[in-house]
CSV table of C-alpha atoms in Angstrom, one decimal:
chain,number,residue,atom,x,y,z
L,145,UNK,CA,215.3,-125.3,59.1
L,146,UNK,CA,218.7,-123.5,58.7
L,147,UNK,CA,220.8,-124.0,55.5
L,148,UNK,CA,224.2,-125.0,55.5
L,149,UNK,CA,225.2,-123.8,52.4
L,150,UNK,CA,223.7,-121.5,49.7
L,151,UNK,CA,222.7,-123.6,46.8
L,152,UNK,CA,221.3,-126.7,48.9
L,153,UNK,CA,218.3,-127.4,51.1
L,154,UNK,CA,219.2,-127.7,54.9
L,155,UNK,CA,219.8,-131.4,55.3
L,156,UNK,CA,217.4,-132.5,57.6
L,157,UNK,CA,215.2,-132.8,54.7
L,158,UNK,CA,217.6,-136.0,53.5
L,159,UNK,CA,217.3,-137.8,56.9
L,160,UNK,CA,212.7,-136.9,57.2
L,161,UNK,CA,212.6,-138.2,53.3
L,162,UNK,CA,214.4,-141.5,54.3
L,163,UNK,CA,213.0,-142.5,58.0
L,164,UNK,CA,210.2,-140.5,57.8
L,165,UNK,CA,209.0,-139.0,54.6
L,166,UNK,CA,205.4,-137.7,56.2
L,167,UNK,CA,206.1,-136.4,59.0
L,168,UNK,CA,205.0,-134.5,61.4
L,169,UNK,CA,206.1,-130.4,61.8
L,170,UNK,CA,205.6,-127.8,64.2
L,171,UNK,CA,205.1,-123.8,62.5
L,172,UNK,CA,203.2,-121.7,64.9
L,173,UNK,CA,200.6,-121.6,67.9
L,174,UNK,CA,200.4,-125.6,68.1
L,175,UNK,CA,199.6,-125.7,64.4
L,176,UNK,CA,201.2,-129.5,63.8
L,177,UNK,CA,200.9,-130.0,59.8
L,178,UNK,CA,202.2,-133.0,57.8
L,179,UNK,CA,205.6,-132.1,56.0
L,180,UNK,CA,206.0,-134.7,52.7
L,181,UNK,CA,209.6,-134.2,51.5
L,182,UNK,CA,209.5,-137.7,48.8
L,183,UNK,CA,209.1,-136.6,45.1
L,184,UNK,CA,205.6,-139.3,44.3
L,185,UNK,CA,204.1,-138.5,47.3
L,186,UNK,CA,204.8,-134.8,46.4
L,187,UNK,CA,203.1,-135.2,43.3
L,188,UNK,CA,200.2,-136.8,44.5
L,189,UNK,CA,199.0,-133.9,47.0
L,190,UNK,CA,199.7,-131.1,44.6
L,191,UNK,CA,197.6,-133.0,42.1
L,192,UNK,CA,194.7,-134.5,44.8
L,193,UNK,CA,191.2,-132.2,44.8
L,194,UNK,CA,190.9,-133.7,48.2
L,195,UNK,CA,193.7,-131.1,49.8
L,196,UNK,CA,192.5,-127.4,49.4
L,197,UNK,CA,194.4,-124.3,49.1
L,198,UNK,CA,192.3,-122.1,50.7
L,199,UNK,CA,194.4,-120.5,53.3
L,200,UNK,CA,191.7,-118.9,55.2
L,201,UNK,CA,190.1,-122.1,56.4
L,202,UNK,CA,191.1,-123.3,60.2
L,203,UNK,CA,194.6,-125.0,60.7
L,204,UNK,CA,195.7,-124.1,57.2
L,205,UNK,CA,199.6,-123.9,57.9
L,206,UNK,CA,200.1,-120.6,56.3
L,207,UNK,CA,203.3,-118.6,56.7
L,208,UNK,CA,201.9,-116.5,59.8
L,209,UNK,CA,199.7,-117.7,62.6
L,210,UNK,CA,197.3,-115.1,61.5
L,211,UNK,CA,195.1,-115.9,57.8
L,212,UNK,CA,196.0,-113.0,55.6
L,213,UNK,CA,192.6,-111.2,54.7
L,214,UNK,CA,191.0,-112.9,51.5
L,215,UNK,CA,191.3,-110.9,48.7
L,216,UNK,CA,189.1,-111.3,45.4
L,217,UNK,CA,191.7,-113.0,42.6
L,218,UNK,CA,194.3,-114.6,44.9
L,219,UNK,CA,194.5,-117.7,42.7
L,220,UNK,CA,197.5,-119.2,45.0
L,221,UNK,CA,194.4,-119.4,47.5
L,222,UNK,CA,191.7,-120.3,45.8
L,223,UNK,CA,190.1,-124.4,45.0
L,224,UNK,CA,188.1,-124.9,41.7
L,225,UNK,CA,185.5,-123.6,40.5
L,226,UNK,CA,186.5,-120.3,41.3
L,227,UNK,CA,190.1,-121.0,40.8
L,228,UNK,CA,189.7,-122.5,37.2
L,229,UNK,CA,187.1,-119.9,36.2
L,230,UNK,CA,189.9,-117.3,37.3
L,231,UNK,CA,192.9,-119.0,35.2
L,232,UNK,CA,191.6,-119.7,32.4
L,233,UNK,CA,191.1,-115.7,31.6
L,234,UNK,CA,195.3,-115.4,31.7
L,235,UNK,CA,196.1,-118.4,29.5
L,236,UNK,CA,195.9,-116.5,26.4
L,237,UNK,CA,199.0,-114.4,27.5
L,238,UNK,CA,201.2,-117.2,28.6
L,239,UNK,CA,201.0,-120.2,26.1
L,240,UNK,CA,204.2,-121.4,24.6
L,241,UNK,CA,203.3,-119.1,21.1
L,242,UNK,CA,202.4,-115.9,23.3
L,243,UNK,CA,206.2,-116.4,24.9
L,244,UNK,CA,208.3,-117.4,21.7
L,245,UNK,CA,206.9,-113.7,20.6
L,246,UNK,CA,208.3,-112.4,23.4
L,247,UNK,CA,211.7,-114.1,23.3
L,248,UNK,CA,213.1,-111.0,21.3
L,249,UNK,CA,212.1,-108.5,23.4
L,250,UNK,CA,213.7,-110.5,26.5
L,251,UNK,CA,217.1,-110.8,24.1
L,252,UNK,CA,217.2,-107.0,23.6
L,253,UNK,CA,216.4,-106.1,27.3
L,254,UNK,CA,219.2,-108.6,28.0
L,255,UNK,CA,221.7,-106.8,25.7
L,256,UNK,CA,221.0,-103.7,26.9
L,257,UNK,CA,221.5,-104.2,30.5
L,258,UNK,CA,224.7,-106.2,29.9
L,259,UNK,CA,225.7,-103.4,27.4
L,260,UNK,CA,225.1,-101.3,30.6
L,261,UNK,CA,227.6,-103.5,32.8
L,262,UNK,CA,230.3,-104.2,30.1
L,263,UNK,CA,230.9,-99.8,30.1
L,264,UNK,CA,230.9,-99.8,33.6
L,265,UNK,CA,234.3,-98.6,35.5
L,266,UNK,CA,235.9,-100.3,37.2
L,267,UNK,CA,234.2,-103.5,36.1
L,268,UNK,CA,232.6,-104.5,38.9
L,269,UNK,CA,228.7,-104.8,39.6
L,270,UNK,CA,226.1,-106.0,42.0
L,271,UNK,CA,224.4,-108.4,39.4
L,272,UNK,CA,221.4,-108.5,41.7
L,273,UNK,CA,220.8,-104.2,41.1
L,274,UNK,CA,221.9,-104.3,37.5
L,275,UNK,CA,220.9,-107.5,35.8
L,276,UNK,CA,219.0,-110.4,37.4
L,277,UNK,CA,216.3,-108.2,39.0
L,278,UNK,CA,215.5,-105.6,36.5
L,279,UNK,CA,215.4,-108.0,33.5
L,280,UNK,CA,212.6,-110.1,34.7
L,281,UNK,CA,210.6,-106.7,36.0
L,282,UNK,CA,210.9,-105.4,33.0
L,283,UNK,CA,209.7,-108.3,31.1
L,284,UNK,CA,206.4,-108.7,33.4
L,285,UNK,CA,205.8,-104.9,33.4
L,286,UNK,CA,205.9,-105.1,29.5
L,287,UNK,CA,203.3,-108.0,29.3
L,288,UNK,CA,201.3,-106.8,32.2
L,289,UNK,CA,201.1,-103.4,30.6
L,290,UNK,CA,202.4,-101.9,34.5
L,291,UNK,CA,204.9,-98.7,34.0
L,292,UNK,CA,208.1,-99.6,34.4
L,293,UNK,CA,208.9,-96.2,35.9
L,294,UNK,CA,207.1,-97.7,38.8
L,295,UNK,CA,209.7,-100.1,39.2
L,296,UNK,CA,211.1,-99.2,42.6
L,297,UNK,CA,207.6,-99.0,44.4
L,298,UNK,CA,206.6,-102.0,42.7
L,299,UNK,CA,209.4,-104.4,43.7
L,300,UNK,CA,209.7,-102.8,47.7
L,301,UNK,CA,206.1,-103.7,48.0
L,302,UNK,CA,206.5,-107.5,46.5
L,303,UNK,CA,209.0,-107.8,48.9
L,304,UNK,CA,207.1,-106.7,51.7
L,305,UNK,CA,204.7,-109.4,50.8
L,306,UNK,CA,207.0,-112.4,50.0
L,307,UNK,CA,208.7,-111.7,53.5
L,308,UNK,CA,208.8,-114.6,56.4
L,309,UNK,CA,210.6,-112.8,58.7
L,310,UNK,CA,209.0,-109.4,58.9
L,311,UNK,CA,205.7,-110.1,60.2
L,312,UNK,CA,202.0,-110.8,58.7
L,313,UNK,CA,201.4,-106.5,58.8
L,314,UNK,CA,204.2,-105.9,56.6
L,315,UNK,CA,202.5,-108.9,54.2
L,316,UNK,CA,199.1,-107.4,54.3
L,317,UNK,CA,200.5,-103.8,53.7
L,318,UNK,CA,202.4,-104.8,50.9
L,319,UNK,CA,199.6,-106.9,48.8
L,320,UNK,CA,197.1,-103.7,49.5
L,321,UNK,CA,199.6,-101.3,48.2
L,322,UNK,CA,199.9,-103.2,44.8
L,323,UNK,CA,196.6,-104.0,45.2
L,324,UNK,CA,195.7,-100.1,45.4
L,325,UNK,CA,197.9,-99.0,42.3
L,326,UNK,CA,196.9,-102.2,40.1
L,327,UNK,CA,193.2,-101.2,40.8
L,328,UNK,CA,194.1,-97.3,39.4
L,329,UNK,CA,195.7,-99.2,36.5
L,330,UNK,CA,193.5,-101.4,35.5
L,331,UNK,CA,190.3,-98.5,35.3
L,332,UNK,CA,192.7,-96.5,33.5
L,333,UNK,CA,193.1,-98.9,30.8
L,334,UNK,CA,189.2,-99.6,30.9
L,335,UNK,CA,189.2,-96.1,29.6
L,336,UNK,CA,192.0,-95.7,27.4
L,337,UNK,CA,193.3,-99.9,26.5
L,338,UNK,CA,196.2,-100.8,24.9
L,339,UNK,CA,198.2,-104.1,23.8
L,340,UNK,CA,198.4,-105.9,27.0
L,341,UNK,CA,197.1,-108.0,29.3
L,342,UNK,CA,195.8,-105.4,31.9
L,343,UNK,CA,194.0,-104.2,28.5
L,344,UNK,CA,192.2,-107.3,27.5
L,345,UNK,CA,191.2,-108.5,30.8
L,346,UNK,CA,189.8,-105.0,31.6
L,347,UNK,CA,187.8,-104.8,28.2
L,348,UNK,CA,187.4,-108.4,27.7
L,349,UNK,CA,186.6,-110.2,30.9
L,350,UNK,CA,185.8,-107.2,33.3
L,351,UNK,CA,183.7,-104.8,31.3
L,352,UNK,CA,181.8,-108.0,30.2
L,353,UNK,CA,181.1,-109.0,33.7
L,354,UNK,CA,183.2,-112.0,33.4
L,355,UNK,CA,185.5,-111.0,36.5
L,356,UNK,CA,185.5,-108.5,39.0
L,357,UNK,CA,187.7,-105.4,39.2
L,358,UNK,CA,188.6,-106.5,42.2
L,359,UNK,CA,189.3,-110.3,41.1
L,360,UNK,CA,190.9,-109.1,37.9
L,361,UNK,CA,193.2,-106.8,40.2
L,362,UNK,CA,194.6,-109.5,42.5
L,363,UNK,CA,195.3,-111.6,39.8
L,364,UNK,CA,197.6,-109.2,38.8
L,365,UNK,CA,199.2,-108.5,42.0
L,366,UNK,CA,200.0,-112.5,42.0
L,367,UNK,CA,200.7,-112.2,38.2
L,368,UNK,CA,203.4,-108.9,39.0
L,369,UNK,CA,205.3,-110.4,42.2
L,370,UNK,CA,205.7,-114.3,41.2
L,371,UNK,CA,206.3,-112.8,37.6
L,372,UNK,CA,209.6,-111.3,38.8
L,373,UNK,CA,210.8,-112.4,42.2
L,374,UNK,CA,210.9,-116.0,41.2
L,375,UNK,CA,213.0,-115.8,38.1
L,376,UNK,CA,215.2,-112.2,39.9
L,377,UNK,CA,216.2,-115.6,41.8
L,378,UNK,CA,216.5,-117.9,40.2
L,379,UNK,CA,219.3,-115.8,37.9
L,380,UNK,CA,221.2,-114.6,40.7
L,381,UNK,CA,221.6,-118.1,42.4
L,382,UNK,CA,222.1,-119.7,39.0
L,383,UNK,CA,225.1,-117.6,38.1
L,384,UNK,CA,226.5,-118.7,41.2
L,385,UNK,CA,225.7,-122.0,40.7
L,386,UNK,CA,227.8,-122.1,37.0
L,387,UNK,CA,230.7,-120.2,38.6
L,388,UNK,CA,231.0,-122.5,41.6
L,389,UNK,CA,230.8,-125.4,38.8
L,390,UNK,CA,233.2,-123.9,36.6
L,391,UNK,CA,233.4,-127.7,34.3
L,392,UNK,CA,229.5,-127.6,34.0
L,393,UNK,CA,229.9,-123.9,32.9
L,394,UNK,CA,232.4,-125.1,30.5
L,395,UNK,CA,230.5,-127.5,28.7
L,396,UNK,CA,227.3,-125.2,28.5
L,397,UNK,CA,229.6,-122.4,26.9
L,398,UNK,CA,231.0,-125.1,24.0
L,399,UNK,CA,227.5,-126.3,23.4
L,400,UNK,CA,224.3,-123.8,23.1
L,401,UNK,CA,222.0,-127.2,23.0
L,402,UNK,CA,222.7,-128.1,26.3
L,403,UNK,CA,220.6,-124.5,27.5
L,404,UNK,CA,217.2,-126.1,28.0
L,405,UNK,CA,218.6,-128.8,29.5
L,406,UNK,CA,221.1,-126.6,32.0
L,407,UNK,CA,217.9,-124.4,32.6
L,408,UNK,CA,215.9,-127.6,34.0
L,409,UNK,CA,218.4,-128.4,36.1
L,410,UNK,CA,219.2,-125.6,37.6
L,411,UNK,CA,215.5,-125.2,38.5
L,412,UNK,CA,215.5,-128.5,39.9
L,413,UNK,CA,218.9,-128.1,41.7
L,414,UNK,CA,218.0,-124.5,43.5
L,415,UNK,CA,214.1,-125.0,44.0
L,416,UNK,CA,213.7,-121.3,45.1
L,417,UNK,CA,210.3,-121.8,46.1
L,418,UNK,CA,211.8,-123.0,49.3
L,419,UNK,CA,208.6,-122.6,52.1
L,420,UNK,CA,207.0,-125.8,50.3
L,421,UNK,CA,203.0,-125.2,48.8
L,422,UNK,CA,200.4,-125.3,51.4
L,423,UNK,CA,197.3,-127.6,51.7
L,424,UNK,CA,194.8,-128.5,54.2
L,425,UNK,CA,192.9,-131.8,54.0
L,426,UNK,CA,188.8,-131.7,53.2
L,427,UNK,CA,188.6,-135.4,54.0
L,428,UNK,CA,190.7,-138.2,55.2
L,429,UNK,CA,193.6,-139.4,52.6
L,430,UNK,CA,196.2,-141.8,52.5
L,431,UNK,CA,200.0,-140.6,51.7
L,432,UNK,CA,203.0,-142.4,52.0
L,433,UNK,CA,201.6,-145.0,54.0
L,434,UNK,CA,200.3,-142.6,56.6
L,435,UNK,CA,196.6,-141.2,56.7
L,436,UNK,CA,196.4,-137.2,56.8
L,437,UNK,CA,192.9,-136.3,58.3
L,438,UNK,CA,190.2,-133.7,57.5
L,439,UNK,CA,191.2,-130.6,58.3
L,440,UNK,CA,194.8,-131.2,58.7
L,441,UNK,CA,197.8,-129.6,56.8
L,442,UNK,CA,200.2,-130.3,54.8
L,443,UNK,CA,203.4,-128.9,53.5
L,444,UNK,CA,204.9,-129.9,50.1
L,445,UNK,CA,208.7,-129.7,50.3
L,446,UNK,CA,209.8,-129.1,46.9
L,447,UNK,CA,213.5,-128.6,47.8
L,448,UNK,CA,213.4,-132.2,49.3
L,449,UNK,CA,211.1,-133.9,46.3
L,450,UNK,CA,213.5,-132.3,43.9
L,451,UNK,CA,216.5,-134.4,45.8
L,452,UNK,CA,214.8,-137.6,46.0
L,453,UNK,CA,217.1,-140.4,44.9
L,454,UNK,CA,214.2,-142.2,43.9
L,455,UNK,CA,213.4,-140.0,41.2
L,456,UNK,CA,217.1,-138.1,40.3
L,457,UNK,CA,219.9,-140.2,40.5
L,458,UNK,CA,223.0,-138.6,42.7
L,459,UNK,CA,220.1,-135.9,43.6
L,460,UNK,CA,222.9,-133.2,45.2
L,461,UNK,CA,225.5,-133.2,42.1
L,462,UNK,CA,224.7,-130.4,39.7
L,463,UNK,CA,224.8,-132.7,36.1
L,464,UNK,CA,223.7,-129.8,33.1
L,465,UNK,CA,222.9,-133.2,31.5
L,466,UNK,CA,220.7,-134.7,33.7
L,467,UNK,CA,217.0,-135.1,32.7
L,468,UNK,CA,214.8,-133.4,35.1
L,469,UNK,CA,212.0,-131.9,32.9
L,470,UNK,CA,209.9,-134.2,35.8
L,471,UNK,CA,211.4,-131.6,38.6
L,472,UNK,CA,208.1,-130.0,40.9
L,473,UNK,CA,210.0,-126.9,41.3
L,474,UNK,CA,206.7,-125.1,38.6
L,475,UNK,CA,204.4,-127.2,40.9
L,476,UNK,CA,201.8,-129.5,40.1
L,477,UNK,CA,198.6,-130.2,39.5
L,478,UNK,CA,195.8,-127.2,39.1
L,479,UNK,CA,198.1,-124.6,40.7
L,480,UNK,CA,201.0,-125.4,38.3
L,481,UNK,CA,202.9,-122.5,37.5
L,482,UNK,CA,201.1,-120.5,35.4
L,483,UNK,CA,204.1,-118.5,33.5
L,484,UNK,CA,206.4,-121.2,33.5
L,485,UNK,CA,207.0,-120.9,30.1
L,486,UNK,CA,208.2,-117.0,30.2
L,487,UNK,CA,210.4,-117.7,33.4
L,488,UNK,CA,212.2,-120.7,30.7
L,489,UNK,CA,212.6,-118.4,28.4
L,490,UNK,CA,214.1,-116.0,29.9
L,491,UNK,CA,216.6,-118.3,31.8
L,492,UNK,CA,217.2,-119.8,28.9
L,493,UNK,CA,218.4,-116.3,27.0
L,494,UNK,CA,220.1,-114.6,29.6
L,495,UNK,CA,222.2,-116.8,31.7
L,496,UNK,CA,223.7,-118.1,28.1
L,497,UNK,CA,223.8,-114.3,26.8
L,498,UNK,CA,225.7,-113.3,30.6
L,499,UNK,CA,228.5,-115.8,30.5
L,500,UNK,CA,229.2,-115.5,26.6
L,501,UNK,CA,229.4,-111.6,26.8
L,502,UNK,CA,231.1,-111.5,29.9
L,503,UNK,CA,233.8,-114.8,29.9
L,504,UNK,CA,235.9,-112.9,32.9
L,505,UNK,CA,232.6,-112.8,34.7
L,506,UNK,CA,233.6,-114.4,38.3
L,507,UNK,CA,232.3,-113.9,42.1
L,508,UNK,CA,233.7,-110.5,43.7
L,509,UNK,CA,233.3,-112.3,46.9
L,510,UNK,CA,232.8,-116.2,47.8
L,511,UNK,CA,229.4,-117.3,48.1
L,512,UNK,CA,228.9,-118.0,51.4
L,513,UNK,CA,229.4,-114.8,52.5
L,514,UNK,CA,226.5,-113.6,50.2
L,515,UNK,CA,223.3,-112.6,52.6
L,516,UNK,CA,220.1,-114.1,52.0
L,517,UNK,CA,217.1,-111.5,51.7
L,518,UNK,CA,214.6,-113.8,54.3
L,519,UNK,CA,211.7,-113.8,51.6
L,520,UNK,CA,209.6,-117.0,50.8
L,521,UNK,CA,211.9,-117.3,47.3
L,522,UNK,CA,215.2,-118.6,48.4
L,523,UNK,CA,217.5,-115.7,46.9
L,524,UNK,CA,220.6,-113.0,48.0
L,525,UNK,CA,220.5,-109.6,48.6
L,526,UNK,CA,223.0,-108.7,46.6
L,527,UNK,CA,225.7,-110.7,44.2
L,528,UNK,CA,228.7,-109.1,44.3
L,529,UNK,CA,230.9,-109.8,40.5
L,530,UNK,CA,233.6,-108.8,38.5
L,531,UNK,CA,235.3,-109.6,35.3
């Protein structure tokens, strides 16, 4: 479905979630998966056993007609108990204590890359290039223990995978590049650790026999894309989003206690995460009044649970003061976002820190003429700003 604007979900969604809220959907070689767009019935799949995500099993309505190979640690694609044995190894290194530690070394790489704009001349910047992508990179690379230095190989090959329009080979070759250089990585510090979380899980899960290298190395491939293309979107299209709302913007500026609030919103409000979360049924179940069998799909539209009337009141206005801490745009159920907690935090300190250092700060060009990058996280190429 093709957008009509930039920050909002193309609007079929509003007309399937009224007259016909599980419904049926067409993605490749007569592949006909169930598309739920209503915010409770969204909740209930994400959360229901009875819907795997194991995209390797027939009919799954992955992103490409053919299942990408299965690679040892792909939690995104795993069911319990493999799944839950695999997460629990990496919630150590994001609870909500690990991330308040972190929160001032995401405030000084925020001051230093907007130290880096506010010299430039003339003042003018592609935000994308000097702030929203590197800051969240940089912050993952830190925690993973990954070289930053990599930075450029590391982000051309997340993109490769997160793509939807270039093909399932450019997917495959992207995961096995990361895959390939996490692997070196990850023996390396097996050798010679450090304070990370490469370190421990290659001293304290793999060299116990707790995970596999390989397992322990594609859970850091998920860990190093979703830790930085997510949030590298969500801060670009949230600028945008304050600067075409210039009253919201306003009121957050006056009042820093609106933040966590504004941050929720926003996360509800641009639902990046825009290809919906992909499940196939194990046995027959009951949604919305209509009964998905075994072995059909389903696709979770969190763009169109996340502007359900029935659960946000005047769903398409952007309201900073709304509450929508119950927004599914983390997820739900066992394959909640696991580093939801670090993308919050760092919303929450740079978009505050980029509009209070830079008051001038203002689109170079108007939004709709901003080109979307065609990855499975809704974002722009490039944001064009001045100030």
């Amino acid at each position: 479905m093709d957008r009509t604007t930039l920050l909002d979900p193309p609007t079929a969604y509003a007309r399937l979630r009224e007259e016909s809220p599980v419904s049926r959907i067409a993605v490749w070689g007569g592949n006909t998966p169930w598309l739920v767009t209503r915010h409770e019935d969204a909740r209930a799949v994400l959360a229901d056993p009875r819907f795997s995500s194991e995209n390797i099993r027939e009919n799954f309505p992955g992103l490409q007609p053919t299942p990408p190979p299965r690679t040892p640690g792909q939690l995104f694609a795993m069911d319990p108990p493999d799944h839950t044995r695999l997460r629990r190894m990496l919630i150590p290194d994001f609870t909500f204590r690990r991330v308040e530690e972190l929160r001032p070394v995401i405030r000084t790489l925020t001051d230093s890359l907007i130290d880096d704009l506010m010299a430039k001349e003339p003042s003018r910047a592609d935000l994308v290039e000097h702030f929203t992508l590197p800051l969240p990179l940089q912050v993952i690379c830190e925690l993973l223990g990954v070289p930053y230095v990599d930075r450029e190989f590391i982000h051309r090959q997340a993109a490769a995978f997160a793509t939807v329009t270039d093909g399932p080979e450019a997917m495959r070759a992207g995961w096995a590049a990361l895959f390939g250089y996490l692997s070196e990585l990850l023996a390396a510090k097996t050798a010679d650790p450090g304070d990370d979380l490469m370190s421990r899980l290659a001293t304290d899960r793999v060299a116990t026999g707790e995970a596999t290298a390989a397992e322990a190395a594609g859970m850091l491939v998920q860990l190093l894309i979703a830790g930085h293309e997510t949030t590298a979107s969500m801060l670009s299209l949230g600028a945008v989003t304050l600067l075409t709302h210039p009253g919201q913007l306003t009121a957050l500026r006056a009042d820093p206690a609106l933040v966590p609030g504004a941050v929720e919103e926003l996360l509800r409000y641009l639902t990046v995460v825009h290809i919906g979360m992909r499940r196939i049924a194990l046995e027959d179940v009951e949604v919305g009044g209509v009964t998905i069998r075994a072995g059909e799909g389903v696709v979770v539209s969190l763009q169109a649970a996340n502007r359900d009337p029935r659960a946000f009141p005047d769903p398409d206005t952007f309201d900073i003061t709304r509450d929508a801490q119950h927004h599914l745009s983390f997820g739900h159920g066992p394959h909640h976002c696991l580093g939801q907690s670090l993308a919050r935090a760092e919303l929450q300190i740079a978009l505050p820190a980029l509009f209070q250092r830079l008051p001038e700060l203002r689109l170079a060009v108007p939004a709709e003429e901003f080109a979307l990058h065609g990855r499975a996280i809704h974002g722009v190429s490039e944001l064009l700003v001045t100030w």
